[in-house]
Coordinates of C-alpha atoms in Angstrom, one line a residue:
M74 CA 107.4 77.4 27.2
Y75 CA 110.8 75.6 27.3
I76 CA 109.7 72.9 24.8
T77 CA 108.4 75.6 22.4
Q78 CA 111.7 77.5 22.7
L79 CA 113.6 74.3 22.1
N80 CA 111.5 73.4 19.0
Q81 CA 112.0 77.0 17.7
F82 CA 115.8 76.7 18.4
N83 CA 116.0 73.3 16.6
K84 CA 113.9 74.7 13.6
V85 CA 116.2 77.7 13.3
N86 CA 119.3 75.6 13.5
F87 CA 118.0 73.1 11.0
I88 CA 117.4 76.0 8.6
N89 CA 120.9 77.4 9.3
L90 CA 122.4 73.9 8.9
R91 CA 120.6 73.5 5.6
K92 CA 122.0 76.9 4.5
V93 CA 125.5 75.8 5.5
R94 CA 125.1 72.5 3.7
N95 CA 123.8 74.3 0.6
S96 CA 126.8 76.7 0.8
I97 CA 129.2 73.8 1.1
T98 CA 127.6 72.1 -1.9
I99 CA 127.8 75.2 -3.9
F100 CA 131.4 75.8 -2.8
L101 CA 132.4 72.2 -3.7
I102 CA 130.7 72.4 -7.1
L103 CA 132.5 75.7 -7.7
W104 CA 135.8 74.4 -6.4
F105 CA 135.5 71.4 -8.7
S106 CA 134.7 73.6 -11.6
I107 CA 137.6 75.9 -11.0
T108 CA 140.2 73.3 -10.2
N109 CA 139.2 71.3 -13.3
A110 CA 139.0 74.4 -15.6
Q111 CA 141.0 74.9 -18.6
P112 CA 144.4 76.0 -17.2
L113 CA 145.8 79.5 -17.6
Y114 CA 149.5 79.9 -18.4
M115 CA 151.2 80.9 -15.2
P116 CA 154.9 82.1 -14.8
R117 CA 157.0 80.2 -12.2
D118 CA 157.2 83.2 -9.8
I119 CA 153.4 83.3 -9.7
K120 CA 153.2 79.6 -9.2
E121 CA 155.4 80.0 -6.2
A122 CA 153.0 82.6 -4.7
F123 CA 150.2 80.1 -4.9
K124 CA 152.4 77.4 -3.5
K125 CA 153.2 79.6 -0.5
E126 CA 149.5 80.4 -0.2
T127 CA 149.9 84.1 -0.4
R128 CA 147.4 83.9 -3.3
S129 CA 144.4 81.7 -3.6
I130 CA 142.9 79.8 -6.6
L131 CA 139.5 81.3 -5.5
G132 CA 140.9 84.8 -6.2
T133 CA 141.1 85.9 -2.6
P134 CA 144.3 86.7 -0.7
G135 CA 145.8 83.5 0.6
K136 CA 146.0 82.6 4.3
N137 CA 149.6 83.7 4.2
Y138 CA 149.1 87.0 2.3
W139 CA 151.1 90.0 3.5
Q140 CA 152.2 93.4 2.2
N141 CA 154.6 96.0 3.6
K142 CA 153.9 99.6 4.3
A143 CA 155.5 102.8 5.4
N144 CA 154.8 106.1 7.2
Y145 CA 156.2 109.2 5.5
I146 CA 156.6 112.7 7.0
I147 CA 157.8 114.9 4.2
N148 CA 158.8 118.6 4.3
I149 CA 159.1 120.5 1.1
E150 CA 160.3 124.1 0.5
T151 CA 159.8 125.9 -2.8
T152 CA 160.3 129.5 -3.7
P153 CA 159.2 130.3 -7.3
P154 CA 160.5 131.3 -9.8
S155 CA 163.5 129.3 -8.5
R156 CA 163.2 125.7 -9.7
I157 CA 165.4 124.4 -6.9
I158 CA 163.3 122.3 -4.5
K159 CA 164.5 121.4 -0.9
G160 CA 163.1 118.5 0.9
D161 CA 163.6 116.3 4.0
E162 CA 161.6 113.3 5.2
K163 CA 161.3 110.6 7.8
I164 CA 160.3 107.2 6.7
V165 CA 159.3 104.4 9.1
Y166 CA 159.2 101.2 7.0
F167 CA 157.4 98.1 8.3
N168 CA 158.5 94.7 7.1
N169 CA 155.3 92.6 7.3
S170 CA 156.9 89.8 5.2
P171 CA 158.2 86.5 6.5
D172 CA 161.6 87.4 5.0
T173 CA 164.7 88.9 6.5
L174 CA 165.7 91.9 4.4
K175 CA 169.4 92.5 4.1
S176 CA 169.1 95.5 1.9
I177 CA 166.4 98.0 0.8
F178 CA 165.7 99.7 -2.5
I179 CA 165.0 103.5 -2.8
R180 CA 163.2 104.9 -5.8
L181 CA 164.6 108.1 -7.2
I182 CA 162.1 109.0 -9.9
Q183 CA 163.4 112.5 -10.5
N184 CA 166.6 111.0 -11.9
Q185 CA 164.5 110.2 -15.0
H186 CA 165.4 113.7 -16.1
L187 CA 169.2 113.0 -16.1
A188 CA 170.7 113.1 -19.6
V189 CA 172.1 109.6 -19.1
A190 CA 168.8 108.1 -18.0
P191 CA 167.1 105.7 -20.5
K192 CA 163.9 107.2 -21.8
E193 CA 160.9 105.4 -23.5
D194 CA 160.0 108.1 -26.0
G195 CA 163.1 110.2 -25.9
A196 CA 163.0 113.7 -24.3
E197 CA 163.6 117.3 -25.4
L198 CA 166.7 118.9 -24.0
S199 CA 164.7 121.3 -21.8
S200 CA 163.4 118.3 -19.8
F201 CA 166.9 117.4 -18.7
T202 CA 167.9 118.3 -15.1
T203 CA 170.7 117.4 -12.7
G204 CA 168.3 114.9 -11.0
I205 CA 167.9 114.4 -7.3
S206 CA 170.8 115.2 -5.0
I207 CA 170.8 113.3 -1.7
K208 CA 172.5 115.6 0.9
K209 CA 172.1 113.4 4.0
F210 CA 170.9 109.9 4.5
F211 CA 170.4 108.2 7.9
I212 CA 169.3 104.7 8.9
E213 CA 168.3 104.2 12.5
G214 CA 170.1 107.5 13.3
K215 CA 173.4 106.5 11.7
E216 CA 174.5 108.4 8.7
V217 CA 175.1 106.3 5.5
I218 CA 177.6 107.5 2.9
W219 CA 175.5 108.1 -0.2
K220 CA 176.7 107.1 -3.7
D221 CA 174.5 107.9 -6.6
P222 CA 173.3 104.8 -8.6
Q223 CA 175.3 104.4 -11.8
Y224 CA 173.2 102.2 -14.1
N225 CA 169.5 102.0 -13.1
V226 CA 169.6 105.6 -12.0
T227 CA 166.0 105.7 -10.7
L228 CA 166.7 102.9 -8.2
K229 CA 169.3 102.7 -5.4
E230 CA 170.1 99.6 -3.4
I231 CA 171.3 100.2 0.2
E232 CA 172.8 97.3 2.2
L233 CA 171.7 97.3 5.8
A234 CA 174.2 97.1 8.6
N235 CA 171.6 95.2 10.6
A236 CA 169.2 93.1 8.6
L237 CA 165.5 94.0 8.8
L238 CA 163.8 91.1 10.5
P239 CA 160.3 89.9 9.8
H240 CA 157.6 92.0 11.4
A241 CA 160.2 94.6 12.4
S242 CA 160.5 98.2 11.3
I243 CA 163.3 100.6 10.2
T244 CA 163.6 104.4 10.4
I245 CA 165.2 106.4 7.6
N246 CA 165.8 110.1 7.6
C247 CA 166.8 111.9 4.4
E248 CA 167.5 115.4 3.0
W249 CA 167.6 116.2 -0.7
T250 CA 167.3 118.8 -3.4
Y251 CA 166.3 118.7 -7.0
E252 CA 165.6 120.9 -9.9
L253 CA 162.1 121.0 -11.4
T254 CA 162.0 120.1 -15.0
T255 CA 160.6 122.7 -17.5
N256 CA 159.3 120.0 -19.9
G257 CA 158.3 117.1 -17.7
D258 CA 154.7 116.8 -18.8
R259 CA 153.5 114.8 -15.7
E260 CA 155.2 117.2 -13.3
G261 CA 157.4 120.3 -13.3
V262 CA 157.0 123.9 -14.3
I263 CA 153.6 124.9 -15.6
D264 CA 154.5 128.5 -15.8
S265 CA 157.0 130.7 -13.9
T266 CA 155.0 130.8 -10.7
T267 CA 152.9 127.6 -11.1
F268 CA 154.5 124.2 -10.3
F269 CA 153.2 120.7 -10.2
F270 CA 155.0 118.2 -8.0
A271 CA 154.9 114.4 -8.6
Y272 CA 157.4 111.7 -7.7
F273 CA 159.2 114.4 -5.8
F274 CA 160.5 112.4 -2.8
P275 CA 162.7 109.4 -2.3
R276 CA 160.5 106.4 -1.5
I277 CA 161.0 102.7 -0.7
A278 CA 160.3 100.4 -3.5
V279 CA 157.7 97.6 -3.2
Y280 CA 158.8 94.3 -1.7
D281 CA 156.0 91.8 -2.4
D282 CA 155.1 88.1 -2.2
Y283 CA 155.7 87.1 -5.8
I284 CA 158.6 89.2 -7.2
G285 CA 160.4 90.4 -4.1
W286 CA 161.9 93.8 -4.7
D287 CA 160.4 95.7 -7.6
K288 CA 163.5 96.7 -9.6
I289 CA 161.9 97.9 -12.8
P290 CA 163.5 101.2 -13.9
F291 CA 161.3 104.1 -14.6
I292 CA 162.0 105.2 -18.2
G293 CA 159.1 107.6 -18.8
R294 CA 156.1 105.7 -20.0
Q295 CA 155.2 102.7 -17.9
E296 CA 153.8 103.9 -14.6
F297 CA 154.1 102.9 -11.0
Y298 CA 153.8 100.4 -8.2
N299 CA 153.8 101.7 -4.6
D300 CA 152.9 100.4 -1.2
F301 CA 149.9 101.7 0.7
S302 CA 151.3 104.1 3.2
D303 CA 150.4 107.0 5.5
F304 CA 151.6 110.5 4.6
V305 CA 152.1 113.8 6.4
L306 CA 153.1 116.5 3.9
N307 CA 154.3 120.0 4.9
V308 CA 154.7 122.4 2.0
K309 CA 156.4 125.8 2.7
V310 CA 155.7 128.4 0.1
P311 CA 155.9 132.2 -0.1
Q312 CA 152.9 134.4 0.8
N313 CA 150.1 134.6 -1.7
Y314 CA 150.8 131.0 -3.0
I315 CA 148.1 128.5 -2.7
V316 CA 148.8 124.7 -2.4
W317 CA 146.5 122.0 -3.6
S318 CA 147.4 118.4 -2.7
T319 CA 146.6 114.8 -2.1
G320 CA 145.0 114.4 1.3
M321 CA 143.1 116.8 3.6
L322 CA 144.4 120.2 4.6
Q323 CA 144.9 120.3 8.4
N324 CA 145.6 123.9 9.0
A325 CA 143.4 126.0 6.7
N326 CA 142.9 128.5 9.5
E327 CA 146.6 129.1 9.6
V328 CA 147.2 129.7 5.9
L329 CA 144.0 131.3 4.6
E330 CA 142.5 134.6 5.5
K331 CA 139.0 134.3 7.0
K332 CA 137.1 135.3 3.9
Y333 CA 138.6 132.5 1.9
L334 CA 138.5 130.0 4.8
D335 CA 134.7 130.7 5.1
R336 CA 134.3 130.0 1.3
L337 CA 136.2 126.8 1.6
N338 CA 134.1 125.7 4.5
E339 CA 130.9 126.6 2.6
S340 CA 132.0 124.5 -0.4
A341 CA 132.2 121.4 1.9
I342 CA 128.4 121.5 2.4
S343 CA 127.3 123.0 -0.9
D344 CA 125.8 121.3 -3.9
S345 CA 126.7 124.5 -5.9
V346 CA 130.1 125.5 -7.1
I347 CA 131.7 128.0 -4.7
H348 CA 134.3 130.3 -6.2
I349 CA 136.8 130.3 -3.3
V350 CA 139.4 132.4 -5.1
T351 CA 138.4 134.4 -8.2
A352 CA 140.5 136.4 -10.7
E353 CA 139.3 139.6 -9.0
D354 CA 140.4 138.3 -5.6
L355 CA 143.9 137.6 -7.1
K356 CA 144.2 141.2 -8.2
V357 CA 143.5 142.4 -4.7
G358 CA 145.7 139.8 -3.0
N359 CA 145.7 139.1 0.8
I360 CA 144.3 135.6 0.2
T361 CA 146.8 133.8 2.4
R362 CA 148.0 134.8 5.9
N363 CA 150.3 137.8 6.0
S364 CA 153.5 136.0 6.6
K365 CA 156.7 135.9 4.4
Y366 CA 156.1 132.1 4.1
N367 CA 153.2 129.8 4.9
T368 CA 153.4 126.1 5.5
W369 CA 150.4 124.1 4.3
K370 CA 150.0 120.8 6.2
W371 CA 148.3 117.8 4.5
T372 CA 147.6 114.3 5.7
A373 CA 146.5 111.1 3.8
D374 CA 146.4 107.6 5.1
N375 CA 146.5 104.2 3.4
I376 CA 147.3 105.6 -0.1
M377 CA 149.9 104.8 -2.7
D378 CA 151.3 108.2 -3.5
V379 CA 150.9 112.0 -3.0
A380 CA 151.1 114.9 -5.5
F381 CA 150.5 118.6 -5.2
G382 CA 150.5 121.9 -7.1
I383 CA 151.2 125.5 -6.2
S384 CA 150.4 128.8 -7.9
D385 CA 150.1 132.5 -7.0
H386 CA 147.6 133.2 -9.9
Y387 CA 145.3 130.2 -10.2
V388 CA 141.7 130.6 -9.4
W389 CA 140.0 128.0 -7.1
D390 CA 136.5 126.5 -7.4
A391 CA 135.0 123.9 -5.1
T392 CA 131.7 122.1 -4.4
S393 CA 130.8 118.8 -2.7
I394 CA 128.5 115.8 -2.8
S395 CA 127.1 113.3 -0.4
L396 CA 127.8 109.8 -1.7
D397 CA 127.4 107.8 1.5
S398 CA 125.2 108.7 4.5
L399 CA 127.8 107.1 6.8
R400 CA 130.6 109.6 6.0
Q401 CA 131.2 113.3 5.2
R402 CA 130.6 114.8 1.9
V403 CA 133.3 114.5 -0.8
L404 CA 135.0 117.7 -2.0
A405 CA 135.3 118.3 -5.8
Q406 CA 137.8 121.1 -6.6
A407 CA 139.4 122.8 -9.6
A408 CA 142.5 124.9 -9.7
Y409 CA 143.3 126.7 -12.9
N410 CA 144.3 129.8 -14.9
D411 CA 141.2 131.9 -15.3
T412 CA 141.9 132.1 -19.1
A413 CA 141.2 128.3 -19.4
W414 CA 137.5 128.5 -20.4
D415 CA 136.8 124.8 -20.0
F416 CA 138.1 124.7 -16.5
H417 CA 135.3 127.0 -15.4
F418 CA 133.1 123.9 -15.7
V419 CA 135.6 121.4 -14.2
A420 CA 134.4 121.5 -10.5
K421 CA 130.8 120.8 -11.6
V422 CA 131.9 118.0 -14.0
T423 CA 134.1 116.5 -11.2
R424 CA 131.1 116.5 -8.8
N425 CA 128.9 114.8 -11.5
T426 CA 131.6 112.2 -12.1
L427 CA 131.7 111.3 -8.5
D428 CA 128.0 110.8 -8.6
L429 CA 128.1 108.7 -11.7
F430 CA 130.8 106.5 -10.3
S431 CA 128.6 105.8 -7.3
K432 CA 125.3 105.3 -9.1
K433 CA 126.3 104.0 -12.6
S434 CA 129.7 102.4 -13.0
P435 CA 131.6 100.9 -11.3
G436 CA 128.7 101.4 -8.8
V437 CA 131.2 101.9 -5.9
A438 CA 131.3 105.2 -4.0
Y439 CA 134.4 107.2 -4.5
P440 CA 136.6 106.1 -1.6
Y441 CA 138.5 109.3 -0.7
P442 CA 137.4 112.6 0.9
K443 CA 138.4 114.8 -2.1
M444 CA 139.3 115.2 -5.7
T445 CA 141.2 118.1 -7.2
I446 CA 141.7 118.8 -10.9
F447 CA 144.8 121.0 -11.4
Q448 CA 145.4 122.6 -14.8
G449 CA 148.7 121.3 -16.2
Y450 CA 149.9 119.7 -19.4
Y451 CA 149.6 115.9 -19.3
D452 CA 146.3 114.4 -18.2
M453 CA 147.8 112.3 -15.5
E454 CA 146.3 110.8 -12.4
Y455 CA 147.4 110.7 -8.8
P456 CA 145.5 109.8 -5.6
M457 CA 142.9 112.6 -5.1
M458 CA 144.7 114.7 -7.7
V459 CA 144.6 115.0 -11.5
N460 CA 147.0 117.1 -13.7
D461 CA 144.9 117.9 -16.7
N462 CA 145.2 119.8 -20.0
S463 CA 142.8 122.5 -21.0
Y464 CA 140.8 121.5 -24.1
D465 CA 139.0 123.2 -27.0
T466 CA 135.7 121.5 -26.4
Y467 CA 133.5 120.8 -23.4
R468 CA 133.2 117.1 -24.5
E469 CA 137.0 116.6 -24.5
M470 CA 137.3 118.1 -21.1
E471 CA 134.5 115.9 -19.7
W472 CA 135.8 112.8 -21.3
T473 CA 139.3 113.3 -20.0
T474 CA 137.9 114.0 -16.5
F475 CA 136.0 110.7 -16.6
H476 CA 139.1 108.8 -17.6
E477 CA 141.6 110.3 -15.2
M478 CA 139.3 110.2 -12.2
A479 CA 138.5 106.5 -13.0
H480 CA 142.1 105.7 -12.0
T481 CA 141.0 106.4 -8.5
F482 CA 139.7 102.8 -8.5
F483 CA 142.3 101.3 -10.8
P484 CA 145.2 101.5 -9.7
F485 CA 144.8 103.5 -6.5
Y486 CA 142.0 101.8 -4.7
M487 CA 143.2 98.4 -5.9
G488 CA 147.0 98.8 -5.6
I489 CA 147.8 97.5 -9.0
N490 CA 151.3 97.1 -10.4
E491 CA 151.0 99.4 -13.4
S492 CA 154.5 98.9 -14.6
R493 CA 153.9 95.2 -15.1
H494 CA 150.1 95.0 -15.7
A495 CA 149.0 98.3 -17.3
F496 CA 145.9 96.6 -18.7
M497 CA 144.6 96.3 -15.1
D498 CA 144.4 100.0 -14.7
E499 CA 144.3 101.8 -18.1
G500 CA 142.0 99.1 -19.5
W501 CA 139.5 99.6 -16.7
A502 CA 139.8 103.4 -16.8
T503 CA 139.0 103.2 -20.5
F504 CA 136.1 100.9 -19.9
L505 CA 134.7 103.3 -17.2
E506 CA 135.1 106.4 -19.4
F507 CA 132.8 104.7 -21.9
E508 CA 130.3 103.7 -19.2
L509 CA 130.1 107.3 -18.1
E510 CA 129.9 108.7 -21.6
K511 CA 126.8 106.6 -22.2
A512 CA 125.2 108.2 -19.1
V513 CA 125.7 111.8 -20.3
M514 CA 125.0 111.6 -24.0
P515 CA 123.0 109.5 -26.5
R516 CA 124.4 106.0 -26.9
D517 CA 125.2 106.4 -30.6
S518 CA 127.2 109.5 -29.8
A519 CA 129.0 107.8 -27.0
V520 CA 129.8 104.8 -29.2
D521 CA 131.1 107.0 -32.0
L522 CA 133.3 109.0 -29.6
F523 CA 134.7 105.9 -28.0
T524 CA 135.3 103.8 -31.0
N525 CA 136.8 106.6 -33.1
Y526 CA 139.4 107.5 -30.4
R527 CA 140.0 104.1 -28.8
F528 CA 139.5 101.4 -31.4
K529 CA 139.8 102.5 -35.0
N530 CA 143.6 102.8 -35.2
Y531 CA 143.9 99.5 -33.5
T532 CA 141.4 97.8 -35.8
K533 CA 143.2 99.1 -38.9
N534 CA 146.6 98.0 -37.7
K535 CA 147.8 94.7 -39.2
T536 CA 151.4 94.7 -37.8
Q537 CA 152.8 92.5 -35.1
D538 CA 152.1 95.4 -32.7
V539 CA 148.5 94.3 -32.3
A540 CA 149.5 90.6 -31.7
M541 CA 151.2 90.8 -28.4
P542 CA 149.1 89.0 -25.7
I543 CA 147.5 91.5 -23.3
T544 CA 149.3 89.8 -20.3
S545 CA 152.7 90.6 -21.8
P546 CA 154.6 92.6 -19.2
S547 CA 154.0 96.2 -19.8
Y548 CA 157.6 97.3 -19.2
F549 CA 158.7 95.2 -22.2
L550 CA 156.3 97.0 -24.6
S551 CA 156.6 100.4 -26.2
G552 CA 154.8 102.6 -28.8
R553 CA 151.6 101.2 -30.3
A554 CA 152.1 97.8 -28.7
Y555 CA 152.0 99.3 -25.2
S556 CA 149.0 101.5 -26.1
Y557 CA 147.0 98.7 -27.6
N558 CA 147.7 96.3 -24.8
S559 CA 147.0 98.9 -22.1
Y560 CA 143.9 100.7 -23.4
A561 CA 142.1 99.3 -26.5
K562 CA 142.3 95.6 -26.2
P563 CA 141.7 95.2 -22.4
S564 CA 138.8 97.7 -22.4
M565 CA 137.3 95.7 -25.3
A566 CA 137.8 92.5 -23.3
Y567 CA 136.0 94.0 -20.2
L568 CA 133.1 95.1 -22.5
A569 CA 133.0 91.5 -23.9
L570 CA 133.0 90.1 -20.4
K571 CA 130.0 92.4 -19.5
E572 CA 128.2 91.1 -22.6
L573 CA 129.0 87.5 -21.6
L574 CA 127.9 87.8 -18.0
G575 CA 125.1 90.3 -18.3
E576 CA 124.8 93.6 -16.5
E577 CA 123.8 92.3 -13.0
L578 CA 126.3 89.4 -12.8
F579 CA 129.1 91.5 -14.3
K580 CA 128.6 94.2 -11.7
K581 CA 128.3 91.7 -8.8
S582 CA 131.6 90.0 -9.9
L583 CA 133.4 93.3 -10.4
H584 CA 132.3 94.4 -6.9
Y585 CA 133.5 91.2 -5.4
F586 CA 137.0 91.7 -7.0
M587 CA 137.1 95.3 -5.8
T588 CA 135.9 94.5 -2.3
T589 CA 138.3 91.6 -2.0
W590 CA 141.4 93.4 -3.2
N591 CA 141.0 97.1 -2.3
G592 CA 144.0 98.3 -0.3
K593 CA 146.0 95.3 -1.5
H594 CA 148.1 94.3 -4.5
P595 CA 146.1 92.1 -6.9
I596 CA 147.8 90.5 -9.9
P597 CA 146.0 89.3 -13.1
Y598 CA 145.4 85.8 -11.8
D599 CA 143.7 87.2 -8.7
F600 CA 141.3 89.1 -11.0
F601 CA 140.6 86.1 -13.3
N602 CA 140.0 83.8 -10.3
C603 CA 137.9 86.4 -8.5
I604 CA 135.6 86.8 -11.4
N605 CA 135.4 83.0 -11.8
T606 CA 134.4 82.6 -8.2
A607 CA 132.0 85.5 -8.0
S608 CA 130.2 84.5 -11.2
G609 CA 130.2 80.8 -10.4
K610 CA 131.5 80.2 -13.9
D611 CA 134.6 78.6 -15.4
L612 CA 135.8 81.6 -17.6
N613 CA 139.3 80.4 -18.2
W614 CA 138.4 79.8 -21.8
F615 CA 137.5 83.5 -22.0
W616 CA 140.6 84.6 -20.3
N617 CA 142.8 82.4 -22.5
R618 CA 141.2 83.7 -25.7
W619 CA 141.4 87.4 -24.7
F620 CA 144.4 87.8 -22.5
F621 CA 146.9 85.0 -23.4
S622 CA 146.5 84.9 -27.1
N623 CA 147.6 86.9 -30.2
N624 CA 143.9 87.0 -31.3
Y625 CA 142.1 90.0 -32.8
V626 CA 138.5 90.9 -33.7
D627 CA 137.4 89.5 -37.0
L628 CA 134.1 87.8 -37.7
G629 CA 132.9 86.9 -41.2
I630 CA 129.8 85.4 -42.8
S631 CA 131.1 82.4 -44.7
N632 CA 127.8 81.0 -46.0
V633 CA 124.0 81.3 -46.0
K634 CA 121.8 78.3 -46.8
R635 CA 118.1 78.3 -47.2
I636 CA 115.8 75.3 -46.8
N637 CA 112.1 76.1 -47.0
Q638 CA 111.5 78.7 -44.3
K639 CA 114.9 78.3 -42.6
Y640 CA 118.0 80.3 -43.3
T641 CA 121.3 79.0 -41.8
V642 CA 123.9 81.7 -41.5
S643 CA 127.5 80.5 -40.9
V644 CA 129.6 83.0 -39.0
N645 CA 133.4 82.3 -38.6
N646 CA 135.4 83.7 -35.8
I647 CA 138.5 84.3 -37.9
G648 CA 140.4 86.6 -35.4
G649 CA 139.7 84.5 -32.3
F650 CA 138.6 87.2 -29.8
V651 CA 135.4 86.3 -28.1
V652 CA 132.8 89.0 -29.0
P653 CA 129.0 89.0 -29.5
I654 CA 127.3 88.5 -32.9
N655 CA 124.9 91.2 -34.1
L656 CA 123.2 90.2 -37.3
R657 CA 120.9 92.7 -39.1
I658 CA 118.4 91.0 -41.3
N659 CA 116.9 93.1 -44.0
Y660 CA 113.9 91.6 -45.8
I661 CA 112.6 92.1 -49.3
D662 CA 109.5 93.8 -47.9
G663 CA 111.6 96.6 -46.4
T664 CA 111.4 95.4 -42.8
S665 CA 114.4 94.4 -40.7
E666 CA 115.3 92.8 -37.4
M667 CA 118.4 92.2 -35.2
I668 CA 119.6 88.9 -34.0
Y669 CA 122.0 88.9 -31.1
K670 CA 124.2 86.1 -29.8
S671 CA 126.2 86.4 -26.6
P672 CA 130.0 85.9 -26.7
S673 CA 129.3 82.6 -25.0
I674 CA 128.5 81.2 -28.5
W675 CA 132.3 80.9 -29.1
R676 CA 133.1 78.9 -26.0
D677 CA 133.6 75.5 -27.8
Q678 CA 133.6 76.6 -31.5
V679 CA 135.1 79.0 -34.0
K680 CA 132.2 78.6 -36.4
A681 CA 128.6 79.4 -35.4
E682 CA 125.5 78.3 -37.2
I683 CA 122.6 80.7 -36.7
V684 CA 119.2 79.5 -37.8
I685 CA 116.6 82.1 -38.9
T686 CA 113.1 80.8 -39.3
T687 CA 110.9 83.2 -41.3
K688 CA 108.2 83.2 -44.0
K689 CA 109.7 86.4 -45.4
K690 CA 112.4 86.5 -48.0
I691 CA 115.7 87.9 -46.9
K692 CA 117.3 90.5 -49.0
E693 CA 120.6 90.9 -47.1
I694 CA 122.4 90.0 -43.9
N695 CA 125.0 92.3 -42.2
L696 CA 127.3 91.8 -39.3
E697 CA 127.1 95.0 -37.3
N698 CA 129.8 95.2 -34.7
E699 CA 129.1 98.6 -33.1
I700 CA 131.7 98.7 -30.3
F701 CA 133.7 95.6 -31.4
L702 CA 135.0 97.0 -34.6
D703 CA 135.9 94.3 -37.2
S704 CA 139.4 94.3 -38.6
D705 CA 138.1 93.1 -42.0
S706 CA 134.6 94.2 -43.0
S707 CA 134.8 92.7 -46.5
N708 CA 133.1 89.5 -45.4
N709 CA 130.5 91.1 -43.1
E710 CA 127.7 91.2 -45.6
W711 CA 125.6 88.7 -47.6
R712 CA 123.2 89.6 -50.3
Q713 CA 120.5 87.5 -52.0

């Protein structure tokens, strides 16, 4: 018995040892491949992060990785139609860095509406406000004399009387007021009794391992970079106002009458859309508790931001879906003016989108307990909230829902620095919108919709706007250059990467990146290195050609030679971007065939020779680009 057990033990351990040795061998081969790969350009601040081992060449957080966080308790009071908002908050900020912080930086995004604030695309006069007014500001219980920032008005540096030591925390209390803008697009007045609140509270800027304090001013277009934090949000509104917010409502029984509370609870277990509040209900009233004011309490943990909307005349739909047997169902909600015909379908579309994310692309279950689509003006994403326009067609509404909800993963699940690297969030959201479009409509229709809106203008543009490398810092770009680098070009690159790796390996590699960096702050090099590691391939040649170059899409047939039964087709990669080759061969007898070559064909060459062996006579050859629209189609055809 003992000898048998010992032999079994040795056999098992031999197998395990062999597995370990195989793993080490694979790791060493991969390590050698990565460390000897074609190098990527790397700025000096990023080099320092790798040197300090907060980032790893394998794409994982380094052994010394850290990130700061905060706990926010925020109280907001709003009394429409008055646009004056009152707020106070308590912030407990945790310095998890190895650095002693002698000052902190406070973001004051509402100051973007000041007339003196620089603005990306200009602003109409009606968007101007007096900005945010800090009434009281305390650090560790001691009042600090507040002086408004003079130059970068959306960022305020405050020197600390006592430096914040590594692994210590600091408590800040603040009271403020501000005026809601009437033309803020992303936030502000929707109508006289419907408001949407975003960037409504002073917050501590990000202090990270590679740039230190994030001091980029907000000027209206580039987006945001926030720490993962825990939030308690209390919103005081007059009776008959409903609040929809990031997070989960903690006191529904205190703010809703039983009839509507029952409907809300029913929606949490229903596959069908429950009309929690209808237009008829609004006419009758008595939806909220009979108090002069009601305070709605919301909580959300480990997220980057909070946003909320209020109205006394929006209807409310909700349903839910089970995405993971290990957790509760996810709520899908819509809040809108009953006159918006398309919004009557939004809750159902939201539920379907959650399902598609889980089953199709990215193949990762929606990570939060709820999603609410609120009718506004801008098509703008926030954690668990979207501020969406109403559209003329069902397809536009569905497509916009796909895109804005995709931002759940990029940047919110992943913690991306949007103001520097917009291609890491907008590019992925654009990619995912196309993946979901293919799931709900014929492929040809999805391709037409996607390319017509996303790629055609970029393809036709021959100015320097198209030539900026994708990795150019987003906050340096404006106009079309920003749009191309954030949406069109990176989404095309991700589609090309999928073509290069194949569906299975692409999804495995993407999941590895998402699993590795969710709840953290990945930078482009973490993404590149993660995909290299997960795929087991040196893809630096691909990253260089797509993300660090001034390339574009342009393939051309330069020559066709025939010797006996062999045709040799020469295809030049004129633009330099790495894309697949699709050759349609039309024969004299009326038949045709497609020849496909992976983007890998361009790894070591800019001219590809494709041999076609056939007894038939070829009438014509065409380069068909489908998604990867060619900037010059004049050389895409050869005729006998």
